[in-house]
CSV table of C-alpha atoms in Angstrom, one decimal:
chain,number,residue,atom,x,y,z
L,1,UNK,CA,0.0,0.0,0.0
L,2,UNK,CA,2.8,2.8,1.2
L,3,UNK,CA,4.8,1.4,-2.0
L,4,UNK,CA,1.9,2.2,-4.6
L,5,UNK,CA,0.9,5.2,-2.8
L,6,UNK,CA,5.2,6.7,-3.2
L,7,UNK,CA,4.8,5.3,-6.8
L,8,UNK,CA,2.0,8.2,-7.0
L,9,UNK,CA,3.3,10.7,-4.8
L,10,UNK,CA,6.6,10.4,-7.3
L,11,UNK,CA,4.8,11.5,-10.3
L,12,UNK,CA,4.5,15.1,-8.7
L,13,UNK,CA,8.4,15.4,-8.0
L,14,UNK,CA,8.8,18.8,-9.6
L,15,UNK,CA,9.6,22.3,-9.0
L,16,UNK,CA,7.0,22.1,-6.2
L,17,UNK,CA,9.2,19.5,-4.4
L,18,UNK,CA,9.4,20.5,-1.0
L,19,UNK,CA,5.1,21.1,-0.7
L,20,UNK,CA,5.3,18.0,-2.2
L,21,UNK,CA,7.4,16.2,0.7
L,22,UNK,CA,5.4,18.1,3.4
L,23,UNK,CA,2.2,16.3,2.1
L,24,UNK,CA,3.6,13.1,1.4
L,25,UNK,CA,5.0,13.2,5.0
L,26,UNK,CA,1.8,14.2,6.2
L,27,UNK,CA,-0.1,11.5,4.8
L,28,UNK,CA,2.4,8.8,5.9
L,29,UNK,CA,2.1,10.1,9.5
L,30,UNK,CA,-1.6,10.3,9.5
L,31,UNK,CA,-1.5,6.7,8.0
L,32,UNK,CA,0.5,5.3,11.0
L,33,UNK,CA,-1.8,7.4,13.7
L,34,UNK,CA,-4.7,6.5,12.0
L,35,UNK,CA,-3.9,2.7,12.8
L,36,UNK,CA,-2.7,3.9,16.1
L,37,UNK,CA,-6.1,5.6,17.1
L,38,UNK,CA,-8.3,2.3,15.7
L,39,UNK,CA,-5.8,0.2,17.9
L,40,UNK,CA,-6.5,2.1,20.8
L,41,UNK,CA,-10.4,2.1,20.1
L,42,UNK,CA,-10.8,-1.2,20.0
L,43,UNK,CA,-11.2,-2.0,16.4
L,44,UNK,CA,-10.9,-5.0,14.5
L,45,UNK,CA,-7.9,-5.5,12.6
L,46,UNK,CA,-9.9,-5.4,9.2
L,47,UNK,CA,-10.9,-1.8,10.8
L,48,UNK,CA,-7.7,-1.1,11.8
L,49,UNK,CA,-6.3,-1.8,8.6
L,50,UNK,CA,-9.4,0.1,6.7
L,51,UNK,CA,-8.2,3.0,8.9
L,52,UNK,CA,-4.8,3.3,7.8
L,53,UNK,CA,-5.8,3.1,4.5
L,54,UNK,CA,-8.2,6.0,4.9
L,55,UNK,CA,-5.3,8.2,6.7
L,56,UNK,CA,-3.2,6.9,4.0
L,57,UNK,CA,-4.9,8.6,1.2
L,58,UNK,CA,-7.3,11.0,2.9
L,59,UNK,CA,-4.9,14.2,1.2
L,60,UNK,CA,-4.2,12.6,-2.3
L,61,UNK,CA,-6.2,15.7,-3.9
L,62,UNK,CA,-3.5,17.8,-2.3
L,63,UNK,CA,-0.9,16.6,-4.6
L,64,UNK,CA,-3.3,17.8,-8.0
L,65,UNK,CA,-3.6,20.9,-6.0
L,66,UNK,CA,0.0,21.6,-6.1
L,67,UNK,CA,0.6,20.6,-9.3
L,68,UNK,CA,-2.2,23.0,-10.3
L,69,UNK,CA,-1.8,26.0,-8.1
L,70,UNK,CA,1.7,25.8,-6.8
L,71,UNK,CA,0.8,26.1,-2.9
L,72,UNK,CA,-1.3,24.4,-0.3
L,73,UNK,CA,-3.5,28.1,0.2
L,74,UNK,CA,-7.2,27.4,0.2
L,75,UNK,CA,-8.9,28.0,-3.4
L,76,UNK,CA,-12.3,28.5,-3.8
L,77,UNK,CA,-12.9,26.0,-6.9
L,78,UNK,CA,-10.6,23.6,-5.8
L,79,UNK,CA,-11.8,21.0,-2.6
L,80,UNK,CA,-8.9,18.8,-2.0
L,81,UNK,CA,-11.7,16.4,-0.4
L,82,UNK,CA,-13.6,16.2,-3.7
L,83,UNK,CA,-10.5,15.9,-6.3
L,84,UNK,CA,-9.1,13.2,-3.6
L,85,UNK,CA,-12.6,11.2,-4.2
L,86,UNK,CA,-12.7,11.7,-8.3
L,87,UNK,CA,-9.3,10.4,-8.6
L,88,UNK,CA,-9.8,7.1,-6.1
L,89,UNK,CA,-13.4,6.0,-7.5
L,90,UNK,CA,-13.7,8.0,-10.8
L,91,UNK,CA,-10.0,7.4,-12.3
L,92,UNK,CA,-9.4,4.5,-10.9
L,93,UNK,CA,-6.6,4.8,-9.0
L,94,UNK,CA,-8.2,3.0,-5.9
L,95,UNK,CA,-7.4,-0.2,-7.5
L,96,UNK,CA,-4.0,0.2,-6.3
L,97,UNK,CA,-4.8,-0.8,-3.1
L,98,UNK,CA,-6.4,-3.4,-3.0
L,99,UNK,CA,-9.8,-2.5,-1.5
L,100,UNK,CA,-12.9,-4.8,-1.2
L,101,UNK,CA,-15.3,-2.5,-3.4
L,102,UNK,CA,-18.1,-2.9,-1.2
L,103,UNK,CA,-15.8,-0.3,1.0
L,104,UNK,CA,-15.5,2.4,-1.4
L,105,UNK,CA,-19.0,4.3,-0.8
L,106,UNK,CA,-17.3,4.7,3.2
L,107,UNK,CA,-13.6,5.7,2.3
L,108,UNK,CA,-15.3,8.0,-0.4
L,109,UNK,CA,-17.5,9.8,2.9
L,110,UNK,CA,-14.5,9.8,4.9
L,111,UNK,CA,-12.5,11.5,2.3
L,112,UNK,CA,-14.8,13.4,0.8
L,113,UNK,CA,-15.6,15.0,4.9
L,114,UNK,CA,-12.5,14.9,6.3
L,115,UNK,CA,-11.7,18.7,5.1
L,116,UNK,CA,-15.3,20.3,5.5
L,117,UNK,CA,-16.4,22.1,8.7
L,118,UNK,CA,-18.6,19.8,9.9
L,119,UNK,CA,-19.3,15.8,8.8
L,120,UNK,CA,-22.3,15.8,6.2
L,121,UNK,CA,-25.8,14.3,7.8
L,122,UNK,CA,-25.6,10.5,7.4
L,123,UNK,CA,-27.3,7.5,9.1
L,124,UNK,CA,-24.6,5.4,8.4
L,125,UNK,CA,-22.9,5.1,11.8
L,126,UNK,CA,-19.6,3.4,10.5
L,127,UNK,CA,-19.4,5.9,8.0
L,128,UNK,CA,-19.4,8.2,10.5
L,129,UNK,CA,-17.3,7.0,12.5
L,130,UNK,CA,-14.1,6.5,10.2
L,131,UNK,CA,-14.8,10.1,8.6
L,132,UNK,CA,-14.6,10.9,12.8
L,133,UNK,CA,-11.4,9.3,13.1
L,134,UNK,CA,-9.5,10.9,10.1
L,135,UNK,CA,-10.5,14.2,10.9
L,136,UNK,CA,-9.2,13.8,14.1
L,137,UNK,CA,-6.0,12.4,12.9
L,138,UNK,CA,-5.5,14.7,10.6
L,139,UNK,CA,-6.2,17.7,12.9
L,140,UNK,CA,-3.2,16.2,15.4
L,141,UNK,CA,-0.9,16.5,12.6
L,142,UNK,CA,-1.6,20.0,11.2
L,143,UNK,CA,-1.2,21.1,14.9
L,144,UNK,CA,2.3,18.6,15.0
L,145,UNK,CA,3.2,20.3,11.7
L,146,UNK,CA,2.2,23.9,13.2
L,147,UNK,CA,4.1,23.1,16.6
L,148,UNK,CA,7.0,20.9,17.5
L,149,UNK,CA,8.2,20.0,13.6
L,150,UNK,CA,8.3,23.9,13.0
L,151,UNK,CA,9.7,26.2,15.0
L,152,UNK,CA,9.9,29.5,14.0
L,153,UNK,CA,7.8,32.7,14.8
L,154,UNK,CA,4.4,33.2,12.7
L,155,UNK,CA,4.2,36.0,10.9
L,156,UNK,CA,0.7,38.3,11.8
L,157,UNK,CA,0.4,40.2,8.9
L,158,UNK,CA,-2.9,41.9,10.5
L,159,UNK,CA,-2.7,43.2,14.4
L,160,UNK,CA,-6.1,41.8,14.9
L,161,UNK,CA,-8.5,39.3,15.2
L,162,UNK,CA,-12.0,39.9,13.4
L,163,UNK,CA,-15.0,39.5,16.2
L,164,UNK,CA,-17.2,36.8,14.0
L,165,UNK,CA,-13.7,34.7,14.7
L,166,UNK,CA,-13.8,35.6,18.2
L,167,UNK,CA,-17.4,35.0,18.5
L,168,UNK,CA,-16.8,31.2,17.1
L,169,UNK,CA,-14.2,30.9,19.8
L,170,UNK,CA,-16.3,32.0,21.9
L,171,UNK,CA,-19.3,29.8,21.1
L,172,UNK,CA,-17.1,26.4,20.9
L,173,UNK,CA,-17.3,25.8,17.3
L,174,UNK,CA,-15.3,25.8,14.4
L,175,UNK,CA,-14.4,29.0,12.1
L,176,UNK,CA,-16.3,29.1,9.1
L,177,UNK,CA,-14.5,30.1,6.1
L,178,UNK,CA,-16.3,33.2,5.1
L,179,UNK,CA,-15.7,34.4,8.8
L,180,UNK,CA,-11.7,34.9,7.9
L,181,UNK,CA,-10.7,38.1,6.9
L,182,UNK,CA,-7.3,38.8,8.4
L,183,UNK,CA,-3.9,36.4,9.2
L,184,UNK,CA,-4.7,36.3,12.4
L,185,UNK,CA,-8.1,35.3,11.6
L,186,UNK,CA,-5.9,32.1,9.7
L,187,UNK,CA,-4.3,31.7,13.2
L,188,UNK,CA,-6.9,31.4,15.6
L,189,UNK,CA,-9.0,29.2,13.1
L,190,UNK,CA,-6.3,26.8,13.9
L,191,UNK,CA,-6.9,27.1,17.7
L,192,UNK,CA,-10.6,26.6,17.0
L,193,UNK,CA,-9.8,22.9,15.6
L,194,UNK,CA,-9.8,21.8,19.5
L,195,UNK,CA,-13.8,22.3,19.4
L,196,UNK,CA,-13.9,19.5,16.6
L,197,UNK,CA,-12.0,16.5,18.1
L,198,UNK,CA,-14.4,13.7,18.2
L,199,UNK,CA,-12.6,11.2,19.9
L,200,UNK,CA,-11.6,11.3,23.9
L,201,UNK,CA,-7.9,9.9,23.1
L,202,UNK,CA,-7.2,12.6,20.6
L,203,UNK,CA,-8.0,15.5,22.9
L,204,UNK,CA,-4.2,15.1,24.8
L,205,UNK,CA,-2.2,15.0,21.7
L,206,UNK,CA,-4.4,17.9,19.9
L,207,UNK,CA,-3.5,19.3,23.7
L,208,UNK,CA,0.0,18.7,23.8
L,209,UNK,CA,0.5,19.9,20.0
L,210,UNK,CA,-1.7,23.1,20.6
L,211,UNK,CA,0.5,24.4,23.7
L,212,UNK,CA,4.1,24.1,21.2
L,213,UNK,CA,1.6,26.1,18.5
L,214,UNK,CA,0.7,28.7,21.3
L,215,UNK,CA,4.9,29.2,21.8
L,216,UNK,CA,5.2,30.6,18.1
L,217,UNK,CA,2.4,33.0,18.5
L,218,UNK,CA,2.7,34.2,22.5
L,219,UNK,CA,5.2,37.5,21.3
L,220,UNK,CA,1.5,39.0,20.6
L,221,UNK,CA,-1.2,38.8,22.7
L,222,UNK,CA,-3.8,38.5,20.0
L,223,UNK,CA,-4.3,35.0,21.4
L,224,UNK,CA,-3.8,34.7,24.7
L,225,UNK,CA,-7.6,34.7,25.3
L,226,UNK,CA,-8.3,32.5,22.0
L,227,UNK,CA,-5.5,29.8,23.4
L,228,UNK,CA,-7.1,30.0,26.6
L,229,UNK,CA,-10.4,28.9,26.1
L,230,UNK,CA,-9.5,26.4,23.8
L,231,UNK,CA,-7.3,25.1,26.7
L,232,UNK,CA,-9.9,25.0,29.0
L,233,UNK,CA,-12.3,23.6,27.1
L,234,UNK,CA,-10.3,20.6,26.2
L,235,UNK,CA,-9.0,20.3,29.8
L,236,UNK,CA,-12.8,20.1,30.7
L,237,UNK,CA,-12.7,17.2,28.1
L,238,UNK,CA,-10.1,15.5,29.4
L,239,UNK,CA,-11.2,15.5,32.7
L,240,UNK,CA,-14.7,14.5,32.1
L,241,UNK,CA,-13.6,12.2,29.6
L,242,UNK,CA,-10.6,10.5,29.5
């Protein structure tokens, strides 16, 4: 599966290169927390396996996106989710990994939600629950790639934070796209992630991840409010939860 999934990746080795390693990196680490996480739920090993598959390839739009735009910036016309889910089950390419087609209608949801705001309506409870687990997955690792694997200072273009942002915040919920106006705005949409973890044994490492994120943004104190009631809030998850 890894093989035939660097087999694609490599067909995108181009001027873009390093974009390229970042999401190929990405995917291979949401791949091996994705198994991790099903491990630690309690799922079957067919489920388990189904998981890392769906972490696996959960971002392969990102690599058409780069090849088409040049950058990882959100575009209007172009939802990774979607192009990820055309390429799988419309060009084929999910015969590459050897997947029981009855399957493919639940890694198609997964993908397809893993990069909305919210999980479209479904009564299909498994359905729901692997789009659940990728989403938190892939949350840790933005917040890993945000934090501990990179270092320096963000820049805040912007020496504010717009108040429909700080509303979310302070409503729990995630930022909706049209609500971003400013850099900062981009910034604290990240800190709102922590009000859309699913599962009780990702709130720690979303935790964990979050506080090294806080350390590149704490010279201003845009978001010391924003980081602090994301903080609490998953503390009162923990505690109640875990």
């Amino acid at each position: 599966m890894i093989e035939n999934f660097l087999n694609y990746v490599s067909n995108y080795d181009t001027e873009n290169k390093e974009l390229v390693v970042l999401k190929l990196e990405h995917s291979l680490r949401v791949c091996e927390n994705s198994k991790f996480l099903a491990e630690q739920l309690g799922l079957e090993k067919r489920e388990v396996e189904l998981a890392s598959k769906i972490g696996l390839l959960h971002d392969i739009g990102r690599f058409e996106q780069i090849r088409k735009y040049g950058s990882l910036k959100p575009v209007s016309e172009f939802d990774h989710g979607k192009v990820g889910v055309k390429i799988l089950f419309e060009d084929g390419l999910i015969s590459d990994f050897e997947t029981d087609e009855n399957l493919y209608p639940l890694i198609s949801f997964a993908i397809e939600n893993h990069n909305r705001l919210k999980i479209e309506s479904t009564s299909d409870e498994k359905k729901k629950k692997f789009a659940k687990l990728v989403r938190d997955v892939d949350k840790i690792d933005i917040m890993y790639q945000l934090g501990p694997l990179k270092k320096e200072i963000e820049e805040i273009d912007e020496p504010y934070v717009s108040p429909s942002v700080i509303e979310a915040i302070k409503e729990h919920r995630p930022v909706k796209k049209y609500e971003v106006a400013t850099n900062a705005d981009i910034i604290a949409t990240r800190f709102a992630y922590g009000f859309d973890i699913n599962y009780a044994i990702a709130l720690k490492p979303f935790r964990d991840h979050l506080k090294d994120y806080y350390d590149r943004v704490r010279n201003s104190n845009l978001f010391d409010d924003i980081y602090q009631e994301v903080l609490d809030y998953l503390e009162e998850r923990i505690d109640r939860e875990c």
